[in-house]
Coordinates of C-alpha atoms and ligand atoms in Angstrom, one line a residue:
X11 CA -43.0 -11.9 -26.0
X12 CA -41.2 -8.8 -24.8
X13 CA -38.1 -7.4 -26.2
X14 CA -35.6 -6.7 -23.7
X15 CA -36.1 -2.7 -23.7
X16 CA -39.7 -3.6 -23.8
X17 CA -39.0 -5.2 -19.9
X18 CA -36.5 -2.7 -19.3
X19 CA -39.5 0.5 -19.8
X20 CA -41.6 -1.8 -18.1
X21 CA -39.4 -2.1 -15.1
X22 CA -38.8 2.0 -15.4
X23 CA -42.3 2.6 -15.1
X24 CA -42.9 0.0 -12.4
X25 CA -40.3 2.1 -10.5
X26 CA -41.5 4.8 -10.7
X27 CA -45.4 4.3 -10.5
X28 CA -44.0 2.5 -7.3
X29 CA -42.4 5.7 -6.5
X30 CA -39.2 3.8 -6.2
X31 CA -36.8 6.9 -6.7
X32 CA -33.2 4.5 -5.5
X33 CA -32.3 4.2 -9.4
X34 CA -30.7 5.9 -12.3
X35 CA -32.6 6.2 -15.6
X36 CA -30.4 6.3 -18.0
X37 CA -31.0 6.9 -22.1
X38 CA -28.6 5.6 -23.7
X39 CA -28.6 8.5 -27.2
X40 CA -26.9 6.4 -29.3
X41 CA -29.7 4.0 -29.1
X42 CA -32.5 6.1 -27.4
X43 CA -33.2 2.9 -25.1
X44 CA -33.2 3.7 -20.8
X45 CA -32.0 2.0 -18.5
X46 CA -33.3 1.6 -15.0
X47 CA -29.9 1.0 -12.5
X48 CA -30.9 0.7 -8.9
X49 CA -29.2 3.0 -6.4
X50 CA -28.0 1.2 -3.2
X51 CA -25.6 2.8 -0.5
X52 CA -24.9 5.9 -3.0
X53 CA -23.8 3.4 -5.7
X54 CA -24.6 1.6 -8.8
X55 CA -23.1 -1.3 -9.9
X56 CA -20.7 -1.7 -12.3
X57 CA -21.8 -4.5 -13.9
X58 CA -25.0 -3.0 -14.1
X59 CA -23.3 -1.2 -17.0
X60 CA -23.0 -4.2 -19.0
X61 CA -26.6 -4.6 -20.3
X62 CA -26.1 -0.9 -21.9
X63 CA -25.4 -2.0 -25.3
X64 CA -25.5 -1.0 -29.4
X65 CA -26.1 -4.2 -30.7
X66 CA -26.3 -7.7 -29.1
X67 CA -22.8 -8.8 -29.6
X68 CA -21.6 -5.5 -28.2
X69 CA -19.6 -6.0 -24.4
X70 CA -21.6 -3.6 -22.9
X71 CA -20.6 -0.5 -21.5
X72 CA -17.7 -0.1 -18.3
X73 CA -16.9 2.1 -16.0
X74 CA -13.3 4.2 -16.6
X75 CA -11.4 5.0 -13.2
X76 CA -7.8 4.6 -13.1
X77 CA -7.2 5.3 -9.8
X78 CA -10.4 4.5 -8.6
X79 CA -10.9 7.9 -7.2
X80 CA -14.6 7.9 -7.5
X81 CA -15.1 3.5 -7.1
X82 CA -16.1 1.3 -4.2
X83 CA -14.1 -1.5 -4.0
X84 CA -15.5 -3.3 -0.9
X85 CA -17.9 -3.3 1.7
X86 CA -16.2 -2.9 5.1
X87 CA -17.3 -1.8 8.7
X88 CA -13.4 -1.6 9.8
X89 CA -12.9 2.2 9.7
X90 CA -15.0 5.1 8.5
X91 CA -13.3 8.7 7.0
X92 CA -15.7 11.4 6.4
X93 CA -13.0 13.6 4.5
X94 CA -14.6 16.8 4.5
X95 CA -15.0 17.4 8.5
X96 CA -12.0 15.0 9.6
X97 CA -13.5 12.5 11.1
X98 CA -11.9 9.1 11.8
X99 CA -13.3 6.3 13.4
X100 CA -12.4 2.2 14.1
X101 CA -15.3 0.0 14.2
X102 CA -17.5 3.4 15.8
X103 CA -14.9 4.4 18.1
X104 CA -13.3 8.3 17.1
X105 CA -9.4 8.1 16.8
X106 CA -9.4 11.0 19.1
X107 CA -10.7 8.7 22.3
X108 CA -9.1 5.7 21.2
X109 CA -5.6 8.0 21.1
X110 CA -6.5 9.5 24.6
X111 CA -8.1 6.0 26.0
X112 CA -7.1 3.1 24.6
X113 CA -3.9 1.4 23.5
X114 CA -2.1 0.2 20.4
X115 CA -2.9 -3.7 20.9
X116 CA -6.5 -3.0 22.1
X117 CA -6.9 -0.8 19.2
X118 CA -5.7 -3.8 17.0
X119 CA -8.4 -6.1 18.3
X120 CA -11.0 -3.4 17.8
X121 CA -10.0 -3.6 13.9
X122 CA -9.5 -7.6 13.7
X123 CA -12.7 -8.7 16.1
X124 CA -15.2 -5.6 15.6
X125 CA -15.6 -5.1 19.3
X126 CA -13.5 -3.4 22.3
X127 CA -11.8 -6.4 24.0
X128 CA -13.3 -7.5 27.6
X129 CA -10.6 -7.7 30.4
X130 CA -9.6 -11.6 29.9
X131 CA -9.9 -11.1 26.5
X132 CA -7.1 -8.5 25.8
X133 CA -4.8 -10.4 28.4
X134 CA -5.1 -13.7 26.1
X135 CA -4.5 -11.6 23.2
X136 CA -1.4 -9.0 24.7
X137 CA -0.4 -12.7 25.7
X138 CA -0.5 -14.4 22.5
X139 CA 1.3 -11.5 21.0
X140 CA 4.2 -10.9 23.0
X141 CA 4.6 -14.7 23.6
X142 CA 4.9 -14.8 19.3
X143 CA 7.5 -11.8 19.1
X144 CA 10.7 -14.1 18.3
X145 CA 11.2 -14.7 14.8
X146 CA 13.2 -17.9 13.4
X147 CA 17.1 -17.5 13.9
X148 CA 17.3 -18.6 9.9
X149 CA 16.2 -15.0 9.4
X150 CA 18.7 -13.4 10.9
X151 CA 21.0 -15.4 8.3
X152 CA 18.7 -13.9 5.5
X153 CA 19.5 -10.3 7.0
X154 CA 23.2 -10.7 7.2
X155 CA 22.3 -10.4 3.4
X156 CA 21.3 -7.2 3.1
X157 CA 24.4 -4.8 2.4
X158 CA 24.9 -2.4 5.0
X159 CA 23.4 0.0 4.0
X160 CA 20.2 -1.3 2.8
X161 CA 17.0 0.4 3.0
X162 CA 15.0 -0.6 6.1
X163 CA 11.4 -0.5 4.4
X164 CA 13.4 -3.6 1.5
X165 CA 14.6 -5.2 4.3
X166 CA 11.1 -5.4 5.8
X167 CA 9.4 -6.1 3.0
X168 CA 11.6 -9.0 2.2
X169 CA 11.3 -10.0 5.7
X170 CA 7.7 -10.6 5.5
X171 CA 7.6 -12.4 2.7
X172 CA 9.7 -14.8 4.2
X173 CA 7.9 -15.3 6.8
X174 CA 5.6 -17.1 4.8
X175 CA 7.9 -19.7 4.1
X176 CA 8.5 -20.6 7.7
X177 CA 4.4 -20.9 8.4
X178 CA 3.0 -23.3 5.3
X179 CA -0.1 -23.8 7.2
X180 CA -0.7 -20.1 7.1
X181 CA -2.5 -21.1 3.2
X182 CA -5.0 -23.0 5.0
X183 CA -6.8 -19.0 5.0
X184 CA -10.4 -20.7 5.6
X185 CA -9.1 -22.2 9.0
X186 CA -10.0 -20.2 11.7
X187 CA -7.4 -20.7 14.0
X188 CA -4.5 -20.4 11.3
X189 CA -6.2 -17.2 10.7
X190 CA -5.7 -15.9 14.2
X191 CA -2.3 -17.5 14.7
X192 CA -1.2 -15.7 11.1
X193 CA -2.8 -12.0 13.1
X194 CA -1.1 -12.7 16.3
X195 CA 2.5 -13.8 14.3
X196 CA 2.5 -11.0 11.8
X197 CA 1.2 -8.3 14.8
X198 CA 4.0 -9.7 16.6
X199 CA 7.2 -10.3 14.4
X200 CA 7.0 -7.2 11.9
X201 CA 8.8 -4.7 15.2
X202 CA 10.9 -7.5 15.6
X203 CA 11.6 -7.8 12.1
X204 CA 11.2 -3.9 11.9
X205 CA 14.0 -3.4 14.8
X206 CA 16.3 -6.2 13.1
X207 CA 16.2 -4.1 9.9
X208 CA 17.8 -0.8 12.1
X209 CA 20.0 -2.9 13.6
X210 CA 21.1 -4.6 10.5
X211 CA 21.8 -0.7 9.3
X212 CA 23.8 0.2 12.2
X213 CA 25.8 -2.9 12.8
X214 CA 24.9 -3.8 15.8
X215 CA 23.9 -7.2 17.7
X216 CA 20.1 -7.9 17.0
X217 CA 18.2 -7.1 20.4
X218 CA 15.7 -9.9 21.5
X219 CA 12.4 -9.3 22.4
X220 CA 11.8 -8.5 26.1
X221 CA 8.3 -9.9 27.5
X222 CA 8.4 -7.8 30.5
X223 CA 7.8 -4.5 28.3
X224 CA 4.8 -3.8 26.4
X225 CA 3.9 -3.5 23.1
X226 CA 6.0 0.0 22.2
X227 CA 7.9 -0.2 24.7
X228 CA 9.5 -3.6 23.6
X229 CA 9.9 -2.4 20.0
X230 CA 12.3 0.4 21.4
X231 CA 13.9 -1.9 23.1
X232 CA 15.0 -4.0 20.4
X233 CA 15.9 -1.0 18.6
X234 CA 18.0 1.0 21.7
X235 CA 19.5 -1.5 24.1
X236 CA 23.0 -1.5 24.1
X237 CA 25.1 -3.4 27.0
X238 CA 22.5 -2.5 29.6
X239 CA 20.7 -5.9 31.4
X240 CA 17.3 -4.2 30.1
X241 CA 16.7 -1.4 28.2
X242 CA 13.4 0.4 29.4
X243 CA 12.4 3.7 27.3
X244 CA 10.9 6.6 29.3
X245 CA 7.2 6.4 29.6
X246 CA 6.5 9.6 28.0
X247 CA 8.4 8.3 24.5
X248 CA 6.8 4.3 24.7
X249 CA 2.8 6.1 25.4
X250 CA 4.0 8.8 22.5
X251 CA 4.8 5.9 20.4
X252 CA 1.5 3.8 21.1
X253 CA -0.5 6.8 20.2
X254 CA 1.5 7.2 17.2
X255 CA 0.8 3.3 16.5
X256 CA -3.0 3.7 17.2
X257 CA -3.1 6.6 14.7
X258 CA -1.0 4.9 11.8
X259 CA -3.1 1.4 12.6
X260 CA -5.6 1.9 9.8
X261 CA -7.3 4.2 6.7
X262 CA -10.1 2.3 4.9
X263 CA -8.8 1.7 1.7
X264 CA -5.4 3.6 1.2
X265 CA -3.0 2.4 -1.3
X266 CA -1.5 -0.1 0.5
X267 CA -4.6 -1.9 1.5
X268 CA -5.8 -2.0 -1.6
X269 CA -2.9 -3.8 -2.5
X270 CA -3.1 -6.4 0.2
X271 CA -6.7 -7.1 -0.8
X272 CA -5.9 -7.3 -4.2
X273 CA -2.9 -9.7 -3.7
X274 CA -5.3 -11.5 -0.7
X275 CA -8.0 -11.3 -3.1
X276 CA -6.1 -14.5 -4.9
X277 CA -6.4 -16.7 -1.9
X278 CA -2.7 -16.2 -1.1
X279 CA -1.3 -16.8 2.4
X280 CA -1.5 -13.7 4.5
X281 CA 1.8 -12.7 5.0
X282 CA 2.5 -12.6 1.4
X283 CA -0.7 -10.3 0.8
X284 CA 0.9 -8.0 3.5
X285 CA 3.8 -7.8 2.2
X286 CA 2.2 -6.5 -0.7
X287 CA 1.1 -3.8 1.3
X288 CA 4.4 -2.9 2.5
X289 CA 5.6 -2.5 -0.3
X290 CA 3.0 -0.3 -1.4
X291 CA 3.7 1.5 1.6
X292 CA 7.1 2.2 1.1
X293 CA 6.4 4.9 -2.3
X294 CA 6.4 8.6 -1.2
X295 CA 3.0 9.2 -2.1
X296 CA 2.0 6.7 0.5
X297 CA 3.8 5.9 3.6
X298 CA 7.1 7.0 2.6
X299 CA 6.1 10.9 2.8
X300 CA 7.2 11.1 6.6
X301 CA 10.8 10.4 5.5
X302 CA 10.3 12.8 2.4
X303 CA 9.2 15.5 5.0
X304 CA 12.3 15.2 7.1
X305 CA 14.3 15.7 3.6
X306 CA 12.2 18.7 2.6
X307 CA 12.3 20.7 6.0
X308 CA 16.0 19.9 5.8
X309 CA 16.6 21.5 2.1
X310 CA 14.4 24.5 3.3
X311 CA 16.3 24.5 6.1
X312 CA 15.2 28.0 7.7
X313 CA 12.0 29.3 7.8
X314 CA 13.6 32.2 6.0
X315 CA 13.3 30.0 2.7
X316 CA 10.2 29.2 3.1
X317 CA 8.4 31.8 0.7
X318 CA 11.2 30.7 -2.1
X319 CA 10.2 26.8 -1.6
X320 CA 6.3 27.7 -1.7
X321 CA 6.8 29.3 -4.8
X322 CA 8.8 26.5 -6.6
X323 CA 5.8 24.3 -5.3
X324 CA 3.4 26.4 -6.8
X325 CA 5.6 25.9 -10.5
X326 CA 5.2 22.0 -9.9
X327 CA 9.0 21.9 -9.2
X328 CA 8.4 20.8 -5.9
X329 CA 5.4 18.6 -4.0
X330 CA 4.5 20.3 -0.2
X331 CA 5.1 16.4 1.2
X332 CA 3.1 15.5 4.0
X333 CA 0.5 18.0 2.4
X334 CA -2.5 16.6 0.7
X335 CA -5.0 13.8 0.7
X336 CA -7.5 11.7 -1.6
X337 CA -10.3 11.8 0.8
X338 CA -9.0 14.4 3.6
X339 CA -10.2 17.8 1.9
X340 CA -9.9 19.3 5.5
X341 CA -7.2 18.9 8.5
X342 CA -6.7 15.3 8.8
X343 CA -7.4 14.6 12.5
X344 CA -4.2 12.7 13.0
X345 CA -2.5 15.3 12.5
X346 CA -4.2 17.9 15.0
X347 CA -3.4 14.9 17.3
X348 CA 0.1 14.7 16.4
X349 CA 0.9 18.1 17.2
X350 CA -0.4 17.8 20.6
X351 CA 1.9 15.0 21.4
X352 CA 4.7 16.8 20.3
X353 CA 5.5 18.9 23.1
X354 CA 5.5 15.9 25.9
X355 CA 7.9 14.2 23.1
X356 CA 10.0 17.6 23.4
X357 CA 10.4 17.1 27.0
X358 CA 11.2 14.2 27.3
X359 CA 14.0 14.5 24.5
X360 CA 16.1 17.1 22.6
X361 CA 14.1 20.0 21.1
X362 CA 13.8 19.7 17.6
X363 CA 14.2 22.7 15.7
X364 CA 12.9 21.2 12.3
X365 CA 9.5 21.3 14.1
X366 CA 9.8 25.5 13.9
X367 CA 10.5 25.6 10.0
X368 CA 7.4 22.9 9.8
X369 CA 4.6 24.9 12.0
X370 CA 5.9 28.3 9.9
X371 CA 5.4 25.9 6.6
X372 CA 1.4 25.1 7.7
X373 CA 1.0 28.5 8.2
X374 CA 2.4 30.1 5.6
X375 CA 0.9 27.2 3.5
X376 CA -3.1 27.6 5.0
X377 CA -2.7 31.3 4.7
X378 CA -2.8 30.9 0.8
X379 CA -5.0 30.3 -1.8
X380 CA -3.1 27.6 -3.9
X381 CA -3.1 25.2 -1.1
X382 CA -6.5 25.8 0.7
X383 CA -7.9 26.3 -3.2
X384 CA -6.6 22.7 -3.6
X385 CA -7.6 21.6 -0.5
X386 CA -4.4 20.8 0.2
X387 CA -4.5 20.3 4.4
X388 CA -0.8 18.7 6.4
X389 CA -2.0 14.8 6.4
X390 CA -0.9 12.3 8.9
X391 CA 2.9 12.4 7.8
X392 CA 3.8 16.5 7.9
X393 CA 4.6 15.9 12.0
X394 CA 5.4 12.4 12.8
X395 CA 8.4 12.3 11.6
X396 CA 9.4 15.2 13.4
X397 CA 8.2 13.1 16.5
X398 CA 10.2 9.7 15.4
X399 CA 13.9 12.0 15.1
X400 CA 13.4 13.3 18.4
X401 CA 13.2 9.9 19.6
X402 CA 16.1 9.2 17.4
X403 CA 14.8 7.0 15.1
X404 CA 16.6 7.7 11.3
X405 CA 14.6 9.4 8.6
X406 CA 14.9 5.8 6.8
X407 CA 12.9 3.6 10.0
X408 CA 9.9 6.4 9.9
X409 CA 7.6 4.5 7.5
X410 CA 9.0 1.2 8.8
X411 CA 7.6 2.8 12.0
X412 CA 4.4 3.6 10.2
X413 CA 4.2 -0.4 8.4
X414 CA 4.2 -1.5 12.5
X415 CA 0.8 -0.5 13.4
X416 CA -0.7 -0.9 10.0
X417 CA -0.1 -4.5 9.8
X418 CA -2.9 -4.4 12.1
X419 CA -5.5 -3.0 9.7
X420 CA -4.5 -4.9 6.7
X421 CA -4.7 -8.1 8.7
X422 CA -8.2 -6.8 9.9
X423 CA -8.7 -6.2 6.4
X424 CA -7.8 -9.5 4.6
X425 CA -10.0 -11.1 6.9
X426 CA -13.0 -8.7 6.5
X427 CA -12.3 -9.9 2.8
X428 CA -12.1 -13.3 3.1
X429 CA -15.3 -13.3 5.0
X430 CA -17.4 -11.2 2.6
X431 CA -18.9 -13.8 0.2
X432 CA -18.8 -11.1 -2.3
X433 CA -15.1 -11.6 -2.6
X434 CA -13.9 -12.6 -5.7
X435 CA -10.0 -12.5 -7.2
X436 CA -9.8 -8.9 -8.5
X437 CA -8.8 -8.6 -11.4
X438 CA -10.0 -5.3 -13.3
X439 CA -10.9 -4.3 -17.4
X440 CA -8.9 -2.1 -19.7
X441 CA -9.7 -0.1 -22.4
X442 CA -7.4 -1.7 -25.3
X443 CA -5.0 0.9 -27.1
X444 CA -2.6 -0.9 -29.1
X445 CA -2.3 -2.0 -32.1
X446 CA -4.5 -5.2 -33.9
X447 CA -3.7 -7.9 -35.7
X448 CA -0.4 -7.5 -37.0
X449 CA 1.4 -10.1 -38.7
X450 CA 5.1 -11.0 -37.6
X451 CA 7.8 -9.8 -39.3
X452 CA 11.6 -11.4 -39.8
X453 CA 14.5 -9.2 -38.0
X454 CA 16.2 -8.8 -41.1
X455 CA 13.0 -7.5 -42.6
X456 CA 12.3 -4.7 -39.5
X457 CA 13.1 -1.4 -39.2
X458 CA 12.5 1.5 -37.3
X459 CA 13.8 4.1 -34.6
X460 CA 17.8 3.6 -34.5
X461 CA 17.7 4.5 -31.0
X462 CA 18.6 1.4 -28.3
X463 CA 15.6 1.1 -25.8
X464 CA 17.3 1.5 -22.1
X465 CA 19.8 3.8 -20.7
X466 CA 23.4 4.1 -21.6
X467 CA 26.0 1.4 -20.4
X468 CA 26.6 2.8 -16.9
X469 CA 29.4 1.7 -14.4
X470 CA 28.5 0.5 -10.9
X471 CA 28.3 3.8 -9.0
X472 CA 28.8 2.3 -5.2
X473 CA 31.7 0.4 -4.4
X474 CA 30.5 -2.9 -3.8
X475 CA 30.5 -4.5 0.5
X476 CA 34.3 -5.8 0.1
X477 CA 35.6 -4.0 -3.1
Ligands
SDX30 C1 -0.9 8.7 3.3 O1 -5.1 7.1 1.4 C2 -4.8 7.2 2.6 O2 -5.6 7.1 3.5 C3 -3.3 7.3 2.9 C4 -2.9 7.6 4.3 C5 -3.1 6.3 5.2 O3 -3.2 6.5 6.4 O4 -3.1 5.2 4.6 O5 -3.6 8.7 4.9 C6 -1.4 7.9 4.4 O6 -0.5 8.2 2.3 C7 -1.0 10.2 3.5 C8 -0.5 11.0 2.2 C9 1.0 11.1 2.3 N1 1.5 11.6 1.0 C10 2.0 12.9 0.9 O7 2.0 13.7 1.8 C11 2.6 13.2 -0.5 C12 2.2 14.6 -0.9 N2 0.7 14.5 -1.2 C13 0.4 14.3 -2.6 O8 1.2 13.6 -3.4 C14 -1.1 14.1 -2.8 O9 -1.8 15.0 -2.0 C15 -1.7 12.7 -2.5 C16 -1.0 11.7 -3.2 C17 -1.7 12.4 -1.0 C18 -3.2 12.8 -2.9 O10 -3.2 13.0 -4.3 P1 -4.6 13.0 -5.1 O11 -5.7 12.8 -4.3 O12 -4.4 12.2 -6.3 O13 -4.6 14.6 -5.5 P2 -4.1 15.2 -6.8 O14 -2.7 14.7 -7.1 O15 -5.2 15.0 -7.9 O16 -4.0 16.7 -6.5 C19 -5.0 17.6 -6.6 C20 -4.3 19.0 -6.8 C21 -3.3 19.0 -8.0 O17 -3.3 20.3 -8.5 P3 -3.9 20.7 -9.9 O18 -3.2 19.7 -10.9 O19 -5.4 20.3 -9.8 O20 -3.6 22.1 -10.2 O21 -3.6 19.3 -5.7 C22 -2.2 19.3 -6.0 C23 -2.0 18.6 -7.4 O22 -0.9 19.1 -8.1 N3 -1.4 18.7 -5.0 C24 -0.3 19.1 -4.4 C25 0.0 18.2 -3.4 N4 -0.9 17.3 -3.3 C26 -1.8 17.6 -4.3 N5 0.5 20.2 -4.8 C27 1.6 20.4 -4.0 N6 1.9 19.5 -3.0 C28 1.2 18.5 -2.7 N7 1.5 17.7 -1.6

């Protein structure tokens, strides 16, 4: 009868008499046995790691990757990034012909159904969406609970998860059609929700959906109309604006979709596994680096500065926001796009002089060797923000603005997920660090660091809505 690394040589040689060269041999030194792990797509499984043992009740080995900076977590034929010559595409299509042919919903199809819609198919779906852009009149209640001056991106994330509550069919996840009515409703109701959450911040009246407008330009709508019978935004700022949406709409698998398939991973209803991802949008390492760039060109505030901040970057005392990427090592294309939308926003709107300090930044950046070293090339937030305060839109709204069009590709996402049969709840290992097998001991009989855990006693610092 074989021993197990009698089969396991026996398979190495069988691969490679058969010339099979897709694997890994692997010696394992503290044993001298190797291993045979097939090679498919550029990966090996991890779980292929599991038969590398040192004895037979041994685990087996893992793989180690925090941030899962070298770790497929999926397969998925949404979007492809080829980070080292900036390309982008959606289902095939490059982001620079979708952004120059296409629009924001028909983009969203592309992600959700895989294909460009054909003409009655994107009038049923621009119908179903605008016809599903109300949201229930208890949530406006749940706003007036915000303070004042909450921040939009809690008020949206909150705002989504309620949802939820108002669509319990949306757990039936396997149904097909609850599936597309959750797409259409979360597509639909997140600028509504989105607008209510600037409105909110500015006390005004909430401005209803109008269904004679399209897709951005509604959304501006509800967040500009005052007293006038309709509100309807110059063209030039509603087609910046979709262009904007189609190039925010999806990123493989960023932080934030990671979270939704992780929290969708557990069969929850979809609006709750997307508003996981907003609130992984919200950090500044994710979405939240448009409004951090606004902040940062502000506290340079001439380009005269400039040299002083690079230098403070280059200490660590500051982060070049908007800078960077985990798979980008070269210009991210969204940005080259950005920049040429900028001048029909200028235009059409009052010049923004924060956009002078910002191009003398990339220059003065990508003309030395700490950033281009690094890799460090402006990402997909360095510009838009500049955009979004020409069009008046607060530094707080920009990654609110950003969470619009990306509830299209988590959507497109959590389904891809949910129809992958490899799909199981994630739920990853650890390497153990603590302490074992301590027994308990009586709180008279402890002791240890004097210090209290937590900071000192602090008094509120705001006065509270009404003090
Ligand atoms: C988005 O993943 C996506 O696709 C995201 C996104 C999407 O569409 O979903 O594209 C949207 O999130 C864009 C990124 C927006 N974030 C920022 O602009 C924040 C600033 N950027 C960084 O924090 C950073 O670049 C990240 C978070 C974007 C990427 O970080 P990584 O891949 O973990 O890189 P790293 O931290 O390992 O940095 C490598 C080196 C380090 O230097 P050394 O320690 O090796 O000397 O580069 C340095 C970092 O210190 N570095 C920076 C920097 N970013 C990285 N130094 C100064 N300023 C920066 N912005």
């Amino acid at each position: 009868m074989a021993t197990e690394q009698q089969t396991q040589d026996t398979n190495a040689a069988d691969a490679a008499s058969a010339g099979n060269t897709e694997t890994l041999t692997v010696t394992d030194n503290r044993t001298g046995k190797t291993y045979e792990l097939p090679i498919e797509d550029g990966t090996v499984k991890g779980m292929d790691l599991r038969q590398i043992k040192v004895s037979e009740d041994d685990f087996g080995l893992m793989s180690y990757d925090p941030a899962f900076t070298n770790t497929a977590s999926c397969r998925s034929s949404v979007t492809y990034i080829d980070g080292e010559a900036g390309i982008l595409e959606h289902r095939g299509y490059s982001i620079e012909q979708l952004c120059e042919r296409s629009t924001f919903l028909e983009v969203a199809y592309l992600l959700i159904f895989g294909e460009l819609p054909t003409g009655p198919q994107l009038d049923r779906w621009t119908f179903d969406i605008t016809h599903h852009t109300y949201v229930h009149e208890d949530l406006k209640q749940f706003f007036e609970g915000f303070r004042y001056d909450a921040h939009p991106m809690g008020m949206l994330l909150a705002g989504v998860g309620a949802l939820s509550t108002f669509y319990p069919d949306a757990k039936q996840i396997d149904d097909p059609e609850e599936r597309y009515m959750s797409a259409v409703r979360l597509i639909a109701k997140v600028p509504t929700l989105a607008a209510f959450s600037y409105r909110h911040n500015m006390g005004f009246p909430y401005a209803y959906p109008d269904n004679d407008l399209n897709f951005s330009e509604n959304f501006l709508s509800m967040m500009f109309k005052k007293t006038e019978a309709k509100h309807v935004p110059k063209a030039a700022l509603s087609r910046a604006l979709d262009v904007l949406f189609i190039l925010h709409a999806d990123h493989e698998q960023n932080c934030s979709t990671n979270a939704v398939r992780g929290v969708g991973s557990s069969d929850v209803d979809p609006y709750s596994a997307v508003a996981a991802g907003v609130a992984a949008l919200y950090g500044p390492l994710h979405g939240g680096a448009n409004e951090a760039v606004l902040k940062m060109l502000r506290r340079i505030e001439s380009p005269d500065n400039i040299p002083a901040f690079l230098e403070r970057v280059k200490e660590r005392g500051e982060k070049l926001m908007g800078f960077g990427h985990r798979v980008y090592k070269n210009y991210d294309p969204r940005a080259r796009i950005i920049q040429q939308h900028m001048d029909e926003v200028f235009e059409a709107t009052e010049y923004n002089p924060l956009v002078e300090i910002a191009r003398e930044l990339e220059k003065r950046a990508l003309d030395d060797d700490y950033f281009t070293s690094r890799k460090l090339y402006p990402n997909v937030d360095f510009y838009s923000g500049i955009i979004y305060e020409a069009m008046e839109i607060p530094a707080n709204m920009f990654t609110v603005i950003f969470a619009i069009p990306r509830t299209a590709g988590w959507v497109a996402q959590w389904m891809e997920m949910h129809e992958d049969p490899a799909t199981k709840i994630a739920r990853p290992r650890q390497i153990y660090t603590g302490a074992r097998e301590r027994d308990y001991v009586a709180i008279d009989d402890r002791d240890g660091p004097e210090k209290i855990v937590g900071p000192p006693a602090r008094r509120p610092k705001r006065p509270r809505r009404g003090a």
